[in-house]
Amino acid sequence: APARLEYSVADLSLAEAGRHQIRLAENEMPGLMSLREEFGPTQPLRGARIAGSLHMTVQTAVLIETLVALGAQVRWASCNIFSTQDEAAAAIAVGPTGTVENPSGVPVFAWKGETLEEYWACADRIFDWSAEGFDGPNLILDDGGDATLLVHKGVEFELAGAVPDASESDSAEYRVILDLLRGSLARDPQRFTRMAAELIGVTEETTTGVHRLYELAAAGKLLFPGINVNDSVTKSKFDNTYGIRHSLPDGLNRATDVLIGGKVAFVVGYGDVGKGSAEALRGQGARVIVSEIDPINALQAAMDGFQVTTLESVLDQVDILITGTGNTRVVTLDHLMGLKHLAIVGNVGHFDDEIDMAALESLPGAERVEIKPQVHEWRLPNGRSILVLSEGRLMNLGNATGHPSFVMSASFTNQVLAQIELFTKRDQYPTGVYVLPKALDEKVARLHLDALGVKLTVLSDEQAAYLGVPVEGPYKLDHYRY
Ligand code: NAI
C-alpha cells in the first residue's frame, strides 16, 4: 500500500472550495491546459522529482497539476509566509480524485501566516524525498531563490564541516536558516551534497531570484544550471506589469478600502513592476509620483506623464507609498517618520527589507495595533500613525490573492517548458544561467491569443524573405526589447 500522503495545510476541509476555484482557473489558463494536451501522451517529465517553492495559490495549483499530468512527482511549499491560499493548498493535498478522509494529491507544506521557523521547515520538507524512496529532488522550481539558497548554503556548510554561529549583522531570518542547517548537518553531514549531485537544475520565476542566480554564477558558486524564466518576454513584460496592475489595487482595496482617486500615490522604482503599479494607481485617479535611480527608467516615467522626484522631497504629501524595486531599504525609518497621518505603506518587491521594517520594529515608543491580519497600524512616537500592509512583504499576495489566472498562465507555461528543457535536454545546459529560446517565448504568447479573440496576421513569403525571418518565427533578434 502507498505510504500516507505527507502534507501540512491549514484545513483540509477547504479542499472543495479550492477545487471549484481551480476548475474556474483552468478555463483562464489556456497555456497550461494546452501543454497538458500536447505533452500528456508522451509524459516528458516522467522521472522528474520537482521541489517547488512558489506562492501556493489557485494558479499555482493549476501549475502543479500540469507538472503531474506530464509525469512529474512533486513536493511543494510556498515562497512567502503570507501568500498561500489555504483552499488551494487543501485542494492540492486532497487531489482531483482524493477525499478529505483519504487525500491522494501532492505533498504540500504551506498555509497562510507561517512563522519564519515554519516557513523554513516547509522549505526543508520539499527536499525530503524519503517517503518516495529518494535522497532528494532532481529539479527545483523556485520563486525568489530561497529553495536554491537552502541547497547552496547546505552544501557550503557541509563542505566546511560546520555551520557558523550567527553574527551581529545577520538578520533574524538568516539565523533561522543557520539553525535549520545546523540540525540537518548533525543528522546527516552529506545530505545537501548528495542532493546537489542529483540536481539537474532550477527554473527561477522572479527578478530577485534571477538576480541571486547570476550572482552565484559570477562568483563561480552555482552548483547546477538555472533557467531564468523571469526574462522570457511573456513572463516579465506581462506578469510583472499587467499582473501587478490588477493585484496591487486588489491588495489595497481588500486591506483598507480607501478611495484611491484623488490621493497622492508614490511608486518607488519604475521597472516592470513599478510600471504596472503606477498605471494602476493612475487608472484609479490617484496623482502618481515615481522615483528611480536609473536615468533610462526615470526618463520613461517622465515620458509616461509621471512626476519623477525623490521620496524625501514630497514625503509630506504622500497618501499611498508603494515599493517595487527588488532593492534593500529604499524606504527608511526617516521616510516612515515623515509620512502623513495614516498614510498607507505597501511593498510589492520580493523581500520585506525594501521598507526598513527591522528598524520600525525596534523603534522605541512605536506601537503596533492589528487592524486585521496583514494590516497593522503603527503608532509612531511623533504622534502620527502609518498603515503597514503584510508586514512589509508582497502585499498583492498577502492582502489579496496575487495575480489573476490568465497572466499567470503565461508565466507558468514558461515554467513548465523550462522544466521540460532542463529535464529532457540536460547536455544542452551545462552549469550556467539561461533564458528560454525565443521560439518558446513566442509559443507561450501564441497559446494565449485564441482565448482573447486575437487574430494574428500571417507574413507573406515575400515579406518573410524581405525581413529575413521564417514565416512561422521567431520574428525578432534576441536583443529586441518589445
Ligand atoms: P526591474 O529591475 O524591472 O525594476 C526595478 C526598478 O527599481 C529598476 O528600474 C531600478 O532602477 C529601480 N530601483 C532600484 N533601486 C531603487 C531605489 N533605491 N529607488 C528607486 N528605484 C530603484 O524589476 P521588476 O521585474 O520590476 O521587479 C521588482 C521586484 O518585484 C523584484 O523583487 C521582483 O522579484 C518583484 N516581483 C514582484 C511581483 C509581485 O507579484 N509582487 C511580480 C514580479 C516581480
Coordinates of C-alpha atoms in Angstrom, one line a residue, residues 50-470:
I50 CA 10.4 18.6 -8.6
A51 CA 10.8 20.5 -5.3
G52 CA 8.6 23.6 -5.8
S53 CA 8.8 26.8 -3.8
L54 CA 6.3 29.2 -5.2
H55 CA 3.2 31.1 -3.7
M56 CA 0.7 28.3 -3.1
T57 CA -2.2 30.0 -4.8
V58 CA -5.1 28.7 -7.0
Q59 CA -3.0 29.5 -10.1
T60 CA 0.0 27.5 -8.7
A61 CA -2.4 24.6 -8.1
V62 CA -3.0 24.5 -11.9
L63 CA 0.7 24.6 -12.5
I64 CA 1.3 21.7 -10.0
E65 CA -1.4 19.6 -11.6
T66 CA 0.1 20.3 -15.0
L67 CA 3.5 19.1 -13.9
V68 CA 1.9 16.0 -12.5
A69 CA -0.1 15.5 -15.8
L70 CA 3.2 15.5 -17.6
G71 CA 4.6 12.7 -15.4
A72 CA 6.4 14.6 -12.7
Q73 CA 6.4 13.8 -9.0
V74 CA 6.2 17.0 -7.0
R75 CA 6.6 18.3 -3.4
W76 CA 5.6 21.9 -2.8
A77 CA 5.9 24.8 -0.4
S78 CA 5.1 28.5 -0.6
C79 CA 7.8 31.1 -1.1
N80 CA 6.2 33.6 1.2
I81 CA 4.8 33.3 4.7
F82 CA 1.5 35.2 3.8
S83 CA 0.9 34.2 0.1
T84 CA -0.8 30.7 0.5
Q85 CA -4.5 30.4 -0.4
D86 CA -5.5 27.8 2.2
E87 CA -8.2 26.4 0.0
A88 CA -5.8 25.9 -2.9
A89 CA -3.3 24.1 -0.6
A90 CA -6.1 21.9 0.7
A91 CA -7.2 21.0 -2.8
I92 CA -3.7 20.2 -3.9
A93 CA -3.3 17.8 -0.9
V94 CA -6.6 16.1 -1.4
G95 CA -6.0 15.9 -5.2
P96 CA -8.6 15.7 -8.0
T97 CA -9.7 12.2 -7.1
G98 CA -9.0 12.0 -3.4
T99 CA -11.2 12.8 -0.4
V100 CA -10.7 14.8 2.8
E101 CA -10.6 11.4 4.7
N102 CA -8.2 9.9 2.1
P103 CA -6.1 12.6 0.5
S104 CA -4.3 11.4 -2.6
G105 CA -2.9 14.6 -4.1
V106 CA 0.6 16.2 -3.9
P107 CA 2.7 16.6 -0.7
V108 CA 2.2 20.3 0.1
F109 CA 3.6 22.2 3.1
A110 CA 2.0 25.7 3.1
W111 CA -0.5 27.8 5.0
K112 CA -1.3 31.5 5.2
G113 CA 0.5 33.1 8.1
E114 CA 3.6 30.9 8.7
T115 CA 6.3 32.0 11.2
L116 CA 9.8 32.2 9.8
E117 CA 10.7 29.0 11.5
E118 CA 7.7 27.2 10.0
Y119 CA 8.5 28.8 6.6
W120 CA 12.0 27.3 6.5
A121 CA 10.8 24.0 7.9
C122 CA 8.4 23.8 5.0
A123 CA 11.2 24.7 2.6
D124 CA 13.2 21.9 4.1
R125 CA 10.4 19.4 3.6
I126 CA 10.3 19.8 -0.1
F127 CA 13.8 18.4 -0.1
D128 CA 12.9 15.3 2.0
W129 CA 12.0 12.6 -0.5
S130 CA 12.5 9.7 1.9
A131 CA 8.8 8.9 1.7
E132 CA 9.2 8.5 -2.1
G133 CA 12.4 6.5 -1.6
F134 CA 14.8 9.1 -2.9
D135 CA 17.7 11.2 -1.4
G136 CA 16.1 14.3 -2.8
P137 CA 14.6 16.0 -5.8
N138 CA 16.2 16.2 -9.2
L139 CA 14.7 19.6 -10.2
I140 CA 13.8 22.8 -8.3
L141 CA 11.1 25.2 -9.4
D142 CA 11.9 28.4 -7.4
D143 CA 10.4 31.8 -6.9
G144 CA 12.8 34.2 -5.3
G145 CA 15.6 31.7 -4.8
D146 CA 15.0 30.5 -1.3
A147 CA 14.9 26.8 -2.2
T148 CA 18.1 27.3 -4.3
L149 CA 19.7 29.2 -1.4
L150 CA 19.0 26.4 1.1
V151 CA 20.8 23.8 -1.1
H152 CA 23.7 26.1 -1.8
K153 CA 24.1 27.0 1.9
G154 CA 23.6 23.4 2.9
V155 CA 26.5 22.3 0.6
E156 CA 28.7 25.2 1.7
F157 CA 28.4 24.3 5.4
E158 CA 28.7 20.5 4.7
L159 CA 32.0 21.2 2.9
A160 CA 33.1 23.3 5.8
G161 CA 32.0 20.6 8.2
A162 CA 30.1 23.1 10.4
V163 CA 27.5 25.8 10.4
P164 CA 28.9 29.1 11.6
D165 CA 27.5 31.0 14.6
A166 CA 25.2 33.9 13.6
S167 CA 27.0 37.2 13.6
E168 CA 25.6 40.6 14.9
S169 CA 24.7 41.7 11.5
D170 CA 22.8 38.6 10.5
S171 CA 19.0 39.0 10.0
A172 CA 16.5 37.1 12.2
E173 CA 15.6 35.1 9.1
Y174 CA 19.2 34.2 8.4
R175 CA 19.5 32.9 12.0
V176 CA 16.6 30.6 11.3
I177 CA 18.3 29.2 8.2
L178 CA 21.5 28.7 10.2
D179 CA 19.6 26.8 13.0
L180 CA 17.8 24.6 10.4
L181 CA 21.1 23.7 8.6
R182 CA 22.8 23.0 11.9
G183 CA 20.2 20.4 12.7
S184 CA 20.4 19.0 9.2
L185 CA 24.2 18.7 9.4
A186 CA 24.1 17.0 12.8
R187 CA 21.6 14.4 11.4
D188 CA 23.2 13.8 8.0
P189 CA 26.5 15.6 7.2
Q190 CA 26.3 14.8 3.5
R191 CA 22.6 15.4 2.9
F192 CA 22.7 18.5 0.6
T193 CA 26.0 17.4 -1.0
R194 CA 24.3 14.2 -2.2
M195 CA 21.3 16.2 -3.2
A196 CA 23.2 18.7 -5.2
A197 CA 24.9 15.9 -7.2
E198 CA 21.4 14.7 -8.2
L199 CA 20.0 18.1 -9.1
I200 CA 19.6 18.7 -12.9
G201 CA 18.8 22.3 -12.4
V202 CA 16.4 25.1 -11.3
T203 CA 13.9 27.2 -13.1
E204 CA 13.5 30.6 -11.4
E205 CA 10.4 32.6 -11.6
T206 CA 11.2 36.2 -10.4
T207 CA 13.6 39.1 -10.9
T208 CA 15.0 38.8 -7.4
G209 CA 15.7 35.1 -7.7
V210 CA 17.2 35.5 -11.1
H211 CA 19.5 38.2 -9.6
R212 CA 20.7 35.7 -7.0
L213 CA 21.3 33.1 -9.7
Y214 CA 23.5 35.4 -11.8
E215 CA 25.4 36.4 -8.6
L216 CA 26.1 32.7 -7.8
A217 CA 27.2 32.1 -11.3
A218 CA 29.5 35.1 -11.4
A219 CA 31.1 34.0 -8.1
G220 CA 31.7 30.6 -9.6
K221 CA 29.5 29.1 -6.9
L222 CA 26.5 27.9 -8.9
L223 CA 26.1 24.2 -8.4
F224 CA 23.7 23.4 -11.2
P225 CA 22.2 25.1 -14.3
G226 CA 19.3 27.5 -14.0
I227 CA 16.7 28.7 -16.4
N228 CA 15.8 32.4 -16.0
V229 CA 12.0 32.2 -16.5
N230 CA 11.5 35.8 -15.5
D231 CA 13.3 37.2 -18.6
S232 CA 11.0 35.4 -21.0
V233 CA 9.2 38.3 -22.6
T234 CA 5.9 36.5 -21.9
K235 CA 6.8 36.5 -18.2
S236 CA 8.3 39.8 -17.1
K237 CA 6.6 42.0 -19.6
F238 CA 3.2 40.5 -18.7
D239 CA 3.1 39.1 -15.1
N240 CA 5.3 41.8 -13.6
T241 CA 3.4 44.6 -15.3
Y242 CA -0.1 43.6 -16.2
G243 CA -0.3 41.2 -13.2
I244 CA 0.6 43.9 -10.7
R245 CA -1.7 46.3 -12.5
H246 CA -4.5 44.0 -11.3
S247 CA -3.3 42.7 -8.0
L248 CA -1.8 45.9 -6.5
P249 CA -5.2 47.8 -6.3
D250 CA -6.8 44.5 -5.3
G251 CA -4.5 44.3 -2.3
L252 CA -5.0 48.0 -1.4
N253 CA -8.8 47.6 -1.6
R254 CA -9.0 44.4 0.4
A255 CA -6.7 45.8 3.0
T256 CA -8.0 49.3 3.5
D257 CA -10.9 50.0 1.1
V258 CA -9.6 53.6 1.0
L259 CA -10.6 55.6 -2.1
I260 CA -7.5 55.8 -4.3
G261 CA -8.9 58.6 -6.6
G262 CA -7.6 62.0 -5.7
K263 CA -4.9 60.7 -3.4
V264 CA -1.2 61.1 -3.9
A265 CA 0.5 57.8 -4.6
F266 CA 4.2 57.4 -4.7
V267 CA 5.8 54.4 -6.5
V268 CA 9.5 53.6 -5.8
G269 CA 11.0 52.0 -8.9
Y270 CA 9.8 52.2 -12.5
G271 CA 10.9 48.8 -13.7
D272 CA 8.4 46.2 -14.9
V273 CA 6.5 46.0 -11.6
G274 CA 6.7 49.8 -11.0
K275 CA 5.2 50.5 -14.4
G276 CA 2.2 48.3 -13.7
S277 CA 1.8 49.8 -10.2
A278 CA 1.9 53.4 -11.5
E279 CA -0.5 52.7 -14.3
A280 CA -3.0 51.0 -11.9
L281 CA -2.9 53.8 -9.4
R282 CA -3.3 56.5 -12.1
G283 CA -6.2 54.4 -13.5
Q284 CA -7.9 54.8 -10.2
G285 CA -7.5 58.5 -10.3
A286 CA -4.5 58.9 -8.0
R287 CA -1.9 61.6 -8.7
V288 CA 1.1 59.4 -9.0
I289 CA 4.7 60.3 -8.4
V290 CA 7.6 58.0 -9.2
S291 CA 11.3 57.7 -8.1
E292 CA 14.1 56.0 -9.9
I293 CA 17.9 55.6 -9.7
D294 CA 18.3 54.6 -13.4
P295 CA 18.1 57.5 -15.8
I296 CA 16.5 55.4 -18.5
N297 CA 13.6 54.3 -16.3
A298 CA 13.3 57.8 -14.9
L299 CA 13.0 59.2 -18.4
Q300 CA 10.5 56.5 -19.3
A301 CA 8.4 57.5 -16.3
A302 CA 8.6 61.2 -17.2
M303 CA 7.6 60.4 -20.8
D304 CA 4.7 58.4 -19.5
G305 CA 3.5 61.6 -17.8
F306 CA 4.5 60.9 -14.2
Q307 CA 6.3 63.4 -11.9
V308 CA 9.7 61.9 -11.1
T309 CA 11.4 63.0 -8.0
T310 CA 12.9 61.8 -4.7
L311 CA 10.7 60.4 -2.0
E312 CA 12.2 62.9 0.6
S313 CA 11.2 65.9 -1.5
V314 CA 7.4 65.1 -1.4
L315 CA 7.1 62.9 1.7
D316 CA 4.6 65.1 3.5
Q317 CA 2.2 64.8 0.5
V318 CA 2.1 61.0 0.1
D319 CA -1.1 59.1 1.0
I320 CA -0.1 55.7 -0.5
L321 CA 3.6 54.6 -0.7
I322 CA 4.4 51.5 -2.8
T323 CA 7.8 49.9 -3.3
G324 CA 8.7 47.6 -6.2
T325 CA 12.4 47.7 -6.7
G326 CA 13.9 44.4 -5.5
N327 CA 16.4 46.5 -3.7
T328 CA 17.0 46.9 0.0
R329 CA 15.9 49.8 2.4
V330 CA 14.5 52.1 -0.3
V331 CA 12.1 53.3 2.4
T332 CA 14.0 54.1 5.6
L333 CA 12.7 54.8 9.1
D334 CA 13.2 58.5 8.4
H335 CA 10.9 58.2 5.5
L336 CA 8.3 56.4 7.5
M337 CA 8.5 59.0 10.3
G338 CA 7.9 61.8 7.8
L339 CA 4.7 60.4 6.3
K340 CA 1.2 61.9 6.8
H341 CA -1.1 60.5 9.5
L342 CA -2.5 57.1 8.4
A343 CA -0.5 57.0 5.1
I344 CA -0.6 53.5 3.6
V345 CA 2.7 51.7 3.1
G346 CA 3.0 48.6 1.0
N347 CA 5.7 46.6 -0.8
V348 CA 5.3 44.5 -4.0
G349 CA 9.0 43.8 -4.4
H350 CA 10.1 40.2 -3.4
F351 CA 11.6 40.7 0.0
D352 CA 10.5 42.6 3.1
D353 CA 13.6 44.7 3.5
E354 CA 12.6 47.2 0.8
I355 CA 10.8 49.0 3.6
D356 CA 13.1 49.1 6.7
M357 CA 10.7 47.0 8.8
A358 CA 13.5 45.9 11.1
A359 CA 14.2 49.5 12.1
L360 CA 10.5 50.2 12.6
E361 CA 10.1 47.1 14.7
S362 CA 12.9 48.1 17.0
L363 CA 11.9 51.8 17.2
P364 CA 11.5 52.8 20.9
G365 CA 8.0 54.1 21.6
A366 CA 6.4 52.7 18.4
E367 CA 3.3 50.6 19.0
R368 CA 1.7 48.1 16.6
V369 CA -2.0 47.7 16.5
E370 CA -3.5 44.9 14.5
I371 CA -6.5 46.2 12.4
K372 CA -6.9 42.7 10.9
P373 CA -4.4 40.1 9.8
Q374 CA -1.8 41.6 7.4
V375 CA -3.0 45.1 8.2
H376 CA -1.2 47.0 11.0
E377 CA -1.4 50.5 12.3
W378 CA 2.0 51.6 13.6
R379 CA 1.6 54.4 16.2
L380 CA 4.8 56.4 15.9
P381 CA 6.5 58.4 18.7
N382 CA 5.8 61.5 16.7
G383 CA 2.1 61.2 17.4
R384 CA 1.2 60.1 13.8
S385 CA 0.3 56.6 12.6
I386 CA 1.0 54.7 9.4
L387 CA -0.8 51.6 8.0
V388 CA 1.7 48.9 7.0
L389 CA 0.4 46.1 4.8
S390 CA 1.5 42.5 5.1
E391 CA 4.3 43.5 7.5
G392 CA 6.3 44.8 4.5
R393 CA 6.0 41.6 2.4
L394 CA 4.4 41.3 -1.0
M395 CA 1.1 43.0 -0.3
N396 CA -0.6 41.9 -3.6
L397 CA -0.3 38.3 -2.3
G398 CA -0.6 38.9 1.4
N399 CA -3.6 41.2 1.3
A400 CA -5.1 39.8 -1.9
T401 CA -4.6 36.6 -4.0
G402 CA -1.8 37.7 -6.2
H403 CA -2.0 38.0 -10.0
P404 CA -5.1 36.6 -11.8
S405 CA -5.0 33.3 -13.7
F406 CA -4.7 34.5 -17.3
V407 CA -1.4 36.3 -16.8
M408 CA -0.1 33.5 -14.5
S409 CA -0.9 31.1 -17.3
A410 CA 1.8 32.8 -19.5
S411 CA 4.3 32.8 -16.6
F412 CA 3.7 29.1 -15.7
T413 CA 3.6 27.9 -19.3
N414 CA 7.2 29.3 -19.4
Q415 CA 7.9 27.4 -16.2
V416 CA 6.7 24.1 -17.5
L417 CA 8.6 24.5 -20.8
A418 CA 11.7 25.4 -18.8
Q419 CA 11.3 22.2 -16.6
I420 CA 10.9 20.1 -19.8
E421 CA 14.0 21.8 -21.3
L422 CA 16.2 21.0 -18.3
F423 CA 14.9 17.5 -17.8
T424 CA 15.0 16.3 -21.4
K425 CA 18.0 18.3 -22.8
R426 CA 20.5 18.0 -19.9
D427 CA 23.5 18.0 -22.1
Q428 CA 22.5 21.3 -23.7
Y429 CA 22.5 23.1 -20.4
P430 CA 25.9 22.9 -18.6
T431 CA 26.0 24.8 -15.3
G432 CA 25.1 28.4 -16.0
V433 CA 22.1 30.6 -16.3
Y434 CA 19.9 30.6 -19.5
V435 CA 16.7 32.1 -20.9
L436 CA 14.3 30.0 -22.9
P437 CA 14.8 30.2 -26.7
K438 CA 12.7 32.8 -28.4
A439 CA 10.7 30.3 -30.3
L440 CA 9.3 29.0 -27.0
D441 CA 8.6 32.5 -25.8
E442 CA 6.6 33.2 -29.0
K443 CA 4.8 29.8 -28.5
V444 CA 3.7 30.9 -25.0
A445 CA 2.2 34.1 -26.4
R446 CA 0.6 32.1 -29.3
L447 CA -1.2 29.8 -26.8
H448 CA -2.9 32.8 -25.2
L449 CA -4.2 34.5 -28.4
D450 CA -7.4 32.5 -29.1
A451 CA -8.8 33.0 -25.7
L452 CA -8.7 36.7 -26.2
G453 CA -10.1 36.6 -29.8
V454 CA -6.8 37.8 -31.3
K455 CA -6.5 37.3 -35.0
L456 CA -2.8 37.3 -36.0
T457 CA -1.6 38.5 -39.4
V458 CA 0.4 35.9 -41.3
L459 CA 3.6 37.0 -43.0
S460 CA 3.6 36.5 -46.8
D461 CA 6.6 34.6 -48.2
E462 CA 7.7 37.8 -49.8
Q463 CA 7.5 39.7 -46.5
A464 CA 9.3 36.9 -44.6
A465 CA 12.1 36.9 -47.2
Y466 CA 12.3 40.7 -47.0
L467 CA 12.6 40.7 -43.2
G468 CA 14.8 37.6 -43.3
V469 CA 12.7 35.7 -40.8
P470 CA 10.9 32.4 -41.2

